[in-house]
Amino acid sequence: MVKDVRKDLVRDAEQKHGNLSRRTFLSSTGTAALAVAATGLLSRNASGQAGDAPSTEQATPAASAETAKFSNKYPHLLAPLKIGRHVLKNRIIGTPCSPHFLDSPGAYPNEALIYHYAHKAKAGASIVVLSQELDVHPTLKAVGSVDRNVLNTGQWQTNQPKSETSADDYTLKTGFKASKEFTLQQGNFSKSVEIMDAGHYPIYDLADGACQNILSQLTQAVHFYDSLCLMKPKIEIPKGYDVSPGDPVGTPYSWGTMEPGADEGLKIATDRKEITEEMLQKTIIDAVIEAALAKDCGFDGFFLHCAYRAPLTARMLSPLTNRRTDKYGGSLENRARFIIELCDAIKKNCGRDFFIMIGMSGSEPKGGYTPEDTAEYAKLFTGHADMVDIKGDPGERMSAPSYFVEERTPYLYITEVMKKKGVTIPVSCDGGFQDLDDCEAAIASGKTDAVGVARGFITTPDFGTLAYEGRNEDVVPCLRCNGCHGWGFTKPWLSTCAVNPTWGLEHKIDRMISPPESKKKVAVIGGGPSGMEAAMIASRRGHDVTLYEKGGSLGGLFNTYGETSFKWTYKEYKNYLIRQVGKLGVKVRLNTEATPAMIQKEGFDAVIAAIGAEPIVPDVPGIKGKNVVFAPDVFGKEDTLAKDVAVIGGGLTGTETGMHLASKGHRVTVLEKSHFLAKDRFFIHFWSSVKLAWEQLPNFSYVLQARFNGVTKDGVTYIDASGKEQSLKAGSVVIAAGMKAKDDLAFSFHGAGRRFYMVGDCKEAGGIENAVRTAFNIASMI
């Protein structure tokens, strides 16, 4: 079967002389998918403002049919962009991202994934990039003879002799091996860990007819909304090989800094061989085969992943990993050669209109290439590729900046340098583009031609729709917690969004929620994030909502660390919730501590308790001492603490509290019982940001594997890793041992209304995601 597929590809290529035909694989289910798209069911938004008839409204505000109008607020962002014969409908690029858990581990995309990408196109992305990598089945690469000119690529291989290589010879030379050891079969779908991205996504087999069929349905659904659909090919480094031999500086993703302990299991072998020119040419042929199949499935082009010094393409570009002395190494022009040959071969065989976007790091750490070098690379790519997408770099602060990066769009300066250096190929800039005003300003200033948006479509699936309607105030701010990337290697690859409770459910949320039968009178007790979310959703569903808050302002725990510099995204989200509560006409009762009797007198149909949690008090000697304070009480009272502070608990809360105090001039020591700090937060694209931030604070230190066992008048005691008791001098002791739900107090409101609900931390202490999701779920049922 594999040989037959390859023969078909070769015959097709020879007949078309490099201009491969476009086949379409359709089925009745594909037609059905488009029919669904046509009915508008791919949108998660329903109409409903305050005073509207009850509706199945979601977390993102949407204008009613009467008020939704096109706006001229963002003329540069929404201006079309002509690239070759392609006309992009706007300057919003949907860069690679999707929920890790959305797709099943099957041989081809499921309906949920098709829905996800189609809706991104419907919601305004002019280009949609499929996150899941596609590959021709690995056995295809190891079987049959290889004719170097078989795909009519001779023009870019003028120095390479024509030859044929037997399957056995090729296996020996490349390291590819068709065996049970290398691949585990499920139909024609490979589940080999050697070619999987550590559980991120499945890698679909482009040589599988069933997969081709479903992929064609996906591309049709994206095309329905006048958007381009790009595929991200799998371009591998053969096992045992690298761009240069040994273990060059800057291994993929800098694993040792990404996640504590990860380098123990992921260190790259130091005996790797230098990939040969012959193998590089074979890699190009494999990529051309992928491009040919992708085009036949309806993909408009390739997104070539050339960032982070991870894939072969990226490691070729970086002087940190490319130490070759042949024509592919040394000068910047030589390091770009492989990618240029790759682009030329694809264009020659698939046509000039086959769109190629190169995604690359805009700069690298010391010893790597600079923004000025990036500009030179872009000039070299001009005429060979169609667009360059600029990202950050793991060696610095990631392409997905966390909230520890205070710049809103930290990589815009790179594309600005490129423009000033005379780069003419269209460029897109990634990283932090969510505020629509920022997007408009970046393009209007000429610093970039387009903006790459990933998390904007996660927090607000209708991001582009809001741009057309000029409603920046309704874009849900991203916390930049990077939960959408998943935990990492210590837990299942589940991606979450703290502020969008429908993330991963958008394909079925409309079926899960029913319209309310009648308008109800609803009380919400507590003005923190969970309470505001519940009030917001209940109001959008047409109910009469009253929100009670015992303090003088809304925000709950958000107010305790609102002035912390690295929590700026949380402050923006708090302001968004307050703005929405006011916009929807929710009646807010500040400085009002609600009681069950008070609420019962008002005759509410539904009562939602959202009164939060309280700190856990460790049962140790001295815990009630005057020198003890709990983490939520620190903020705003930093000057009342002693110069030397011990923080008990090195989870994210304790770590960040310690960092905050250290930034205020206190000498801080964090005691953590586990092997590393901030163990309770996401590792991928986040943990290293926390680590980098605390390393820049000279007053911040920590002790790991320390079991806290008491408070004294001049500090604390603990048991160290060896089992010995130690003492630590500190004038103030901050307890960050976790939170516990105020469930008893919340439950006291049972019976105060006809229906009673508990949401957020008073139901189960957790993070912002728990608060928002439980509030959304309950309010959607009322």
Coordinates of N, CA, C and O in Angstrom, one line a residue, residues 611-726:
I611 N -18.6 33.5 48.0 CA -17.9 34.2 49.0 C -16.4 33.8 49.3 O -15.8 34.3 50.2
G612 N -15.9 33.0 48.4 CA -14.5 32.7 48.4 C -14.0 31.8 49.4 O -14.7 30.9 50.0
A613 N -12.7 31.9 49.7 CA -11.9 31.0 50.6 C -11.1 31.8 51.6 O -11.1 33.0 51.6
E614 N -10.5 31.1 52.6 CA -9.7 31.7 53.6 C -8.4 30.9 53.7 O -8.4 29.8 53.4
P615 N -7.4 31.6 54.3 CA -6.1 30.9 54.4 C -6.1 29.7 55.3 O -6.8 29.7 56.3
I616 N -5.4 28.7 54.9 CA -5.2 27.5 55.8 C -4.2 27.9 56.9 O -3.1 28.5 56.6
V617 N -4.5 27.5 58.1 CA -3.6 27.8 59.2 C -2.9 26.6 59.7 O -3.5 25.6 60.2
P618 N -1.6 26.4 59.4 CA -0.9 25.2 59.8 C -0.9 25.0 61.4 O -0.9 26.0 62.1
D619 N -1.0 23.8 61.8 CA -1.1 23.4 63.2 C 0.3 23.2 63.7 O 0.8 22.1 63.9
V620 N 1.0 24.3 64.0 CA 2.4 24.3 64.5 C 2.5 25.3 65.6 O 1.7 26.3 65.7
P621 N 3.4 25.1 66.5 CA 3.7 26.1 67.6 C 4.0 27.4 67.1 O 4.7 27.6 66.1
G622 N 3.4 28.5 67.8 CA 3.7 29.9 67.5 C 3.0 30.4 66.3 O 3.2 31.6 65.9
I623 N 2.0 29.7 65.7 CA 1.3 30.2 64.5 C 0.5 31.4 64.8 O 0.2 32.2 63.8
K624 N 0.1 31.6 66.0 CA -0.7 32.8 66.4 C 0.1 34.0 66.8 O -0.4 34.9 67.4
G625 N 1.4 33.9 66.6 CA 2.3 35.0 67.1 C 2.1 36.3 66.4 O 1.5 36.3 65.2
K626 N 2.5 37.4 67.0 CA 2.3 38.7 66.4 C 3.2 38.9 65.1 O 2.9 39.8 64.4
N627 N 4.2 38.1 65.0 CA 5.0 38.2 63.8 C 4.5 37.4 62.6 O 5.2 37.4 61.6
V628 N 3.3 36.8 62.7 CA 2.8 36.0 61.7 C 1.7 36.8 60.9 O 0.8 37.4 61.5
V629 N 1.8 36.7 59.6 CA 0.8 37.3 58.7 C 0.5 36.4 57.5 O 1.4 35.6 57.1
F630 N -0.7 36.4 57.0 CA -1.1 35.5 55.9 C -0.9 36.2 54.6 O -1.1 37.4 54.5
A631 N -0.6 35.4 53.6 CA -0.3 36.0 52.3 C -1.3 37.0 51.7 O -0.9 38.1 51.3
P632 N -2.6 36.8 51.8 CA -3.5 37.8 51.3 C -3.5 39.1 52.0 O -3.9 40.2 51.4
D633 N -2.9 39.1 53.2 CA -2.9 40.4 54.0 C -1.6 41.2 53.8 O -1.5 42.2 54.4
V634 N -0.7 40.7 53.0 CA 0.6 41.3 52.8 C 0.5 42.6 51.9 O 1.0 43.6 52.2
F635 N -0.3 42.4 50.9 CA -0.4 43.5 49.9 C -1.0 44.7 50.4 O -2.1 44.7 50.9
G636 N -0.3 45.8 50.2 CA -0.7 47.1 50.7 C -0.2 47.4 52.1 O -0.4 48.5 52.6
K637 N 0.4 46.4 52.7 CA 0.9 46.5 54.1 C 2.3 46.1 54.2 O 2.8 45.7 55.3
E638 N 3.0 46.2 53.1 CA 4.4 45.8 53.0 C 5.3 46.5 54.1 O 6.2 45.9 54.6
D639 N 5.0 47.8 54.3 CA 5.9 48.6 55.2 C 5.7 48.2 56.6 O 6.6 48.6 57.5
T640 N 4.7 47.4 57.0 CA 4.5 47.0 58.4 C 5.3 45.7 58.7 O 5.4 45.3 59.8
L641 N 5.9 45.1 57.7 CA 6.7 43.9 57.9 C 8.2 44.2 58.2 O 8.7 45.3 57.8
A642 N 8.8 43.3 58.8 CA 10.2 43.4 59.1 C 11.1 43.3 57.9 O 10.6 42.9 56.8
K643 N 12.4 43.7 58.0 CA 13.3 43.7 56.9 C 13.5 42.2 56.4 O 13.5 42.0 55.2
D644 N 13.7 41.3 57.4 CA 13.8 39.9 57.0 C 12.5 39.2 57.1 O 11.9 39.2 58.2
V645 N 12.1 38.5 56.0 CA 10.8 37.8 56.0 C 11.0 36.4 55.6 O 11.8 36.1 54.6
A646 N 10.3 35.5 56.3 CA 10.3 34.1 55.9 C 8.9 33.8 55.3 O 7.9 34.1 56.0
V647 N 8.9 33.2 54.1 CA 7.6 32.9 53.5 C 7.4 31.4 53.6 O 8.3 30.6 53.1
I648 N 6.3 30.9 54.2 CA 6.1 29.5 54.4 C 5.2 29.0 53.3 O 4.0 29.3 53.2
G649 N 5.7 28.2 52.4 CA 5.0 27.7 51.2 C 5.5 28.3 49.9 O 5.4 29.5 49.7
G650 N 6.1 27.4 49.1 CA 6.7 27.9 47.8 C 5.9 27.5 46.6 O 6.4 27.3 45.5
G651 N 4.5 27.4 46.8 CA 3.7 27.3 45.6 C 3.7 28.6 44.9 O 4.5 29.5 45.3
L652 N 3.0 28.8 43.8 CA 3.0 30.0 43.1 C 2.7 31.2 43.9 O 3.3 32.2 43.9
T653 N 1.6 31.1 44.8 CA 1.3 32.2 45.7 C 2.4 32.6 46.6 O 2.7 33.8 46.7
G654 N 3.0 31.6 47.3 CA 4.1 31.9 48.2 C 5.3 32.5 47.4 O 5.9 33.4 47.9
T655 N 5.6 31.9 46.2 CA 6.7 32.4 45.5 C 6.5 33.8 45.0 O 7.4 34.7 45.1
E656 N 5.4 34.1 44.5 CA 5.1 35.5 44.0 C 5.0 36.5 45.1 O 5.4 37.6 45.0
T657 N 4.5 36.0 46.3 CA 4.4 36.9 47.4 C 5.8 37.3 47.9 O 6.2 38.4 48.2
G658 N 6.7 36.3 47.9 CA 8.1 36.5 48.3 C 8.8 37.4 47.3 O 9.6 38.3 47.6
M659 N 8.5 37.2 46.0 CA 9.1 38.0 45.0 C 8.7 39.5 45.1 O 9.5 40.4 44.9
H660 N 7.4 39.7 45.4 CA 6.9 41.0 45.6 C 7.5 41.7 46.7 O 8.0 42.9 46.6
L661 N 7.7 41.0 47.9 CA 8.3 41.6 49.0 C 9.8 41.9 48.7 O 10.3 42.9 49.2
A662 N 10.5 41.0 48.0 CA 11.9 41.2 47.7 C 12.0 42.5 46.8 O 13.0 43.2 46.9
S663 N 11.1 42.7 45.9 CA 11.1 43.8 45.0 C 10.9 45.1 45.8 O 11.3 46.2 45.3
K664 N 10.3 45.0 47.0 CA 10.0 46.2 47.8 C 11.2 46.4 48.8 O 11.1 47.3 49.7
G665 N 12.2 45.6 48.7 CA 13.4 45.8 49.6 C 13.6 44.9 50.7 O 14.6 44.9 51.4
H666 N 12.6 44.0 50.9 CA 12.7 43.0 52.0 C 13.7 41.9 51.7 O 13.9 41.5 50.5
R667 N 14.4 41.3 52.6 CA 15.2 40.1 52.4 C 14.3 38.9 52.7 O 13.9 38.7 53.8
V668 N 14.1 38.1 51.6 CA 13.1 37.1 51.7 C 13.7 35.7 51.5 O 14.5 35.5 50.7
T669 N 13.2 34.8 52.4 CA 13.6 33.4 52.2 C 12.3 32.5 52.2 O 11.5 32.6 53.1
V670 N 12.1 31.8 51.1 CA 10.9 31.0 51.0 C 11.2 29.5 51.4 O 12.2 29.0 50.9
L671 N 10.4 28.9 52.2 CA 10.6 27.5 52.6 C 9.5 26.7 51.8 O 8.3 26.9 51.9
E672 N 10.0 25.7 51.1 CA 9.1 24.9 50.3 C 9.4 23.4 50.6 O 10.6 23.0 50.5
K673 N 8.4 22.6 50.8 CA 8.6 21.2 51.2 C 9.0 20.3 50.0 O 9.5 19.2 50.2
S674 N 8.7 20.7 48.8 CA 8.9 19.9 47.6 C 10.3 20.2 47.0 O 11.1 20.9 47.6
H675 N 10.6 19.6 45.8 CA 11.9 19.8 45.2 C 12.1 21.1 44.4 O 13.2 21.3 44.0
F676 N 11.0 21.8 44.2 CA 11.2 23.1 43.4 C 10.0 24.0 43.7 O 9.0 23.6 44.2
L677 N 10.3 25.3 43.4 CA 9.2 26.3 43.7 C 8.2 26.3 42.6 O 8.4 25.8 41.5
A678 N 7.0 26.9 42.9 CA 5.9 27.1 42.0 C 5.5 25.7 41.3 O 5.2 25.7 40.1
K679 N 5.5 24.7 42.1 CA 5.2 23.4 41.5 C 3.8 23.2 41.1 O 3.5 22.4 40.2
D680 N 2.9 24.1 41.6 CA 1.5 24.0 41.3 C 1.1 24.8 40.1 O -0.1 24.9 39.8
R681 N 2.0 25.2 39.3 CA 1.6 26.0 38.1 C 2.2 25.4 36.8 O 3.0 24.4 36.9
F682 N 1.7 25.9 35.7 CA 2.1 25.3 34.4 C 3.6 25.5 34.1 O 4.2 26.5 34.4
F683 N 4.2 24.4 33.6 CA 5.6 24.5 33.3 C 5.9 25.0 31.9 O 6.8 25.8 31.8
I684 N 5.2 24.5 30.9 CA 5.5 24.9 29.6 C 5.2 26.4 29.3 O 4.1 26.9 29.5
H685 N 6.2 27.1 28.9 CA 6.1 28.5 28.6 C 5.7 29.3 29.8 O 5.1 30.4 29.6
F686 N 5.9 28.9 31.0 CA 5.6 29.7 32.2 C 6.6 29.5 33.3 O 7.1 30.5 33.8
W687 N 6.9 28.3 33.7 CA 7.8 28.1 34.9 C 9.1 28.8 34.7 O 9.6 29.4 35.6
S688 N 9.7 28.7 33.5 CA 11.0 29.4 33.3 C 10.9 30.9 33.4 O 11.9 31.5 33.8
S689 N 9.7 31.4 33.1 CA 9.5 32.9 33.3 C 9.5 33.3 34.8 O 10.1 34.3 35.2
V690 N 8.9 32.5 35.6 CA 8.9 32.7 37.1 C 10.4 32.6 37.6 O 10.8 33.5 38.3
K691 N 11.0 31.6 37.1 CA 12.4 31.3 37.5 C 13.3 32.5 37.1 O 14.1 33.0 37.9
L692 N 13.2 33.0 35.9 CA 14.0 34.1 35.4 C 13.7 35.3 36.3 O 14.6 36.1 36.6
A693 N 12.4 35.5 36.6 CA 12.0 36.7 37.4 C 12.6 36.7 38.8 O 13.1 37.7 39.3
W694 N 12.6 35.5 39.5 CA 13.1 35.5 40.8 C 14.7 35.6 40.8 O 15.3 36.1 41.8
E695 N 15.3 35.1 39.8 CA 16.7 35.1 39.7 C 17.2 36.6 39.6 O 18.4 36.8 39.8
Q696 N 16.4 37.5 39.1 CA 16.8 38.9 39.0 C 16.6 39.7 40.3 O 16.8 40.9 40.3
L697 N 16.1 39.0 41.3 CA 15.9 39.7 42.6 C 17.0 39.2 43.6 O 16.9 38.1 44.1
P698 N 18.0 40.1 43.9 CA 19.1 39.7 44.8 C 18.6 39.4 46.2 O 19.3 38.7 46.9
N699 N 17.5 39.9 46.6 CA 17.0 39.7 48.0 C 16.1 38.5 48.2 O 15.6 38.3 49.2
F700 N 16.0 37.7 47.1 CA 15.1 36.6 47.1 C 15.9 35.3 47.2 O 16.8 35.1 46.4
S701 N 15.6 34.4 48.2 CA 16.2 33.1 48.3 C 15.2 32.1 48.7 O 14.1 32.4 49.1
Y702 N 15.6 30.8 48.7 CA 14.7 29.8 49.1 C 15.4 28.5 49.6 O 16.6 28.3 49.3
V703 N 14.7 27.7 50.3 CA 15.2 26.4 50.8 C 14.2 25.4 50.4 O 13.0 25.5 50.8
L704 N 14.6 24.4 49.7 CA 13.8 23.3 49.2 C 13.8 22.1 50.1 O 14.7 22.0 50.9
Q705 N 12.8 21.3 50.0 CA 12.7 20.1 50.9 C 12.8 20.5 52.4 O 13.4 19.8 53.2
A706 N 12.1 21.6 52.7 CA 12.1 22.1 54.0 C 10.7 22.0 54.6 O 9.8 22.6 54.1
R707 N 10.6 21.2 55.7 CA 9.3 21.0 56.3 C 9.1 21.9 57.5 O 9.8 21.7 58.6
F708 N 8.4 22.9 57.4 CA 8.1 23.9 58.4 C 7.5 23.3 59.6 O 6.5 22.5 59.5
N709 N 8.0 23.6 60.8 CA 7.4 22.9 62.0 C 7.2 23.9 63.2 O 6.9 23.4 64.3
G710 N 7.4 25.2 63.0 CA 7.2 26.1 64.1 C 7.6 27.5 63.9 O 8.4 27.8 63.0
V711 N 7.0 28.4 64.6 CA 7.3 29.8 64.6 C 7.9 30.2 66.0 O 7.3 29.8 67.0
T712 N 9.0 30.9 66.0 CA 9.6 31.4 67.2 C 9.5 33.0 67.2 O 9.0 33.6 66.2
K713 N 9.9 33.6 68.3 CA 9.8 35.0 68.4 C 10.7 35.8 67.4 O 10.5 36.9 67.1
D714 N 11.7 35.0 67.0 CA 12.7 35.7 66.0 C 12.8 34.9 64.7 O 13.8 35.1 64.0
G715 N 11.9 34.1 64.4 CA 11.9 33.4 63.1 C 11.1 32.1 63.0 O 10.0 32.0 63.6
V716 N 11.6 31.1 62.3 CA 10.9 29.8 62.2 C 11.9 28.7 62.3 O 13.1 28.9 62.2
T717 N 11.4 27.5 62.5 CA 12.1 26.3 62.5 C 11.6 25.4 61.4 O 10.4 25.4 61.1
Y718 N 12.5 24.5 60.9 CA 12.1 23.6 59.9 C 13.0 22.3 59.9 O 14.1 22.4 60.4
I719 N 12.5 21.3 59.3 CA 13.3 20.1 59.1 C 13.9 20.0 57.7 O 13.1 20.1 56.7
D720 N 15.2 20.0 57.5 CA 15.8 20.0 56.2 C 15.8 18.7 55.5 O 15.2 17.7 56.0
A721 N 16.3 18.6 54.3 CA 16.3 17.4 53.5 C 17.0 16.2 54.2 O 16.6 15.0 53.9
S722 N 17.9 16.5 55.1 CA 18.6 15.4 55.7 C 17.9 14.9 57.0 O 18.4 14.0 57.7
G723 N 16.8 15.6 57.4 CA 16.1 15.2 58.6 C 16.5 16.0 59.8 O 16.0 15.8 60.9
K724 N 17.4 17.0 59.7 CA 17.9 17.8 60.8 C 17.0 19.0 61.0 O 16.6 19.6 60.0
E725 N 16.8 19.4 62.2 CA 16.0 20.7 62.5 C 16.9 21.9 62.3 O 18.1 21.9 62.8
Q726 N 16.4 22.9 61.6 CA 17.2 24.1 61.3 C 16.3 25.3 61.8 O 15.1 25.1 61.9

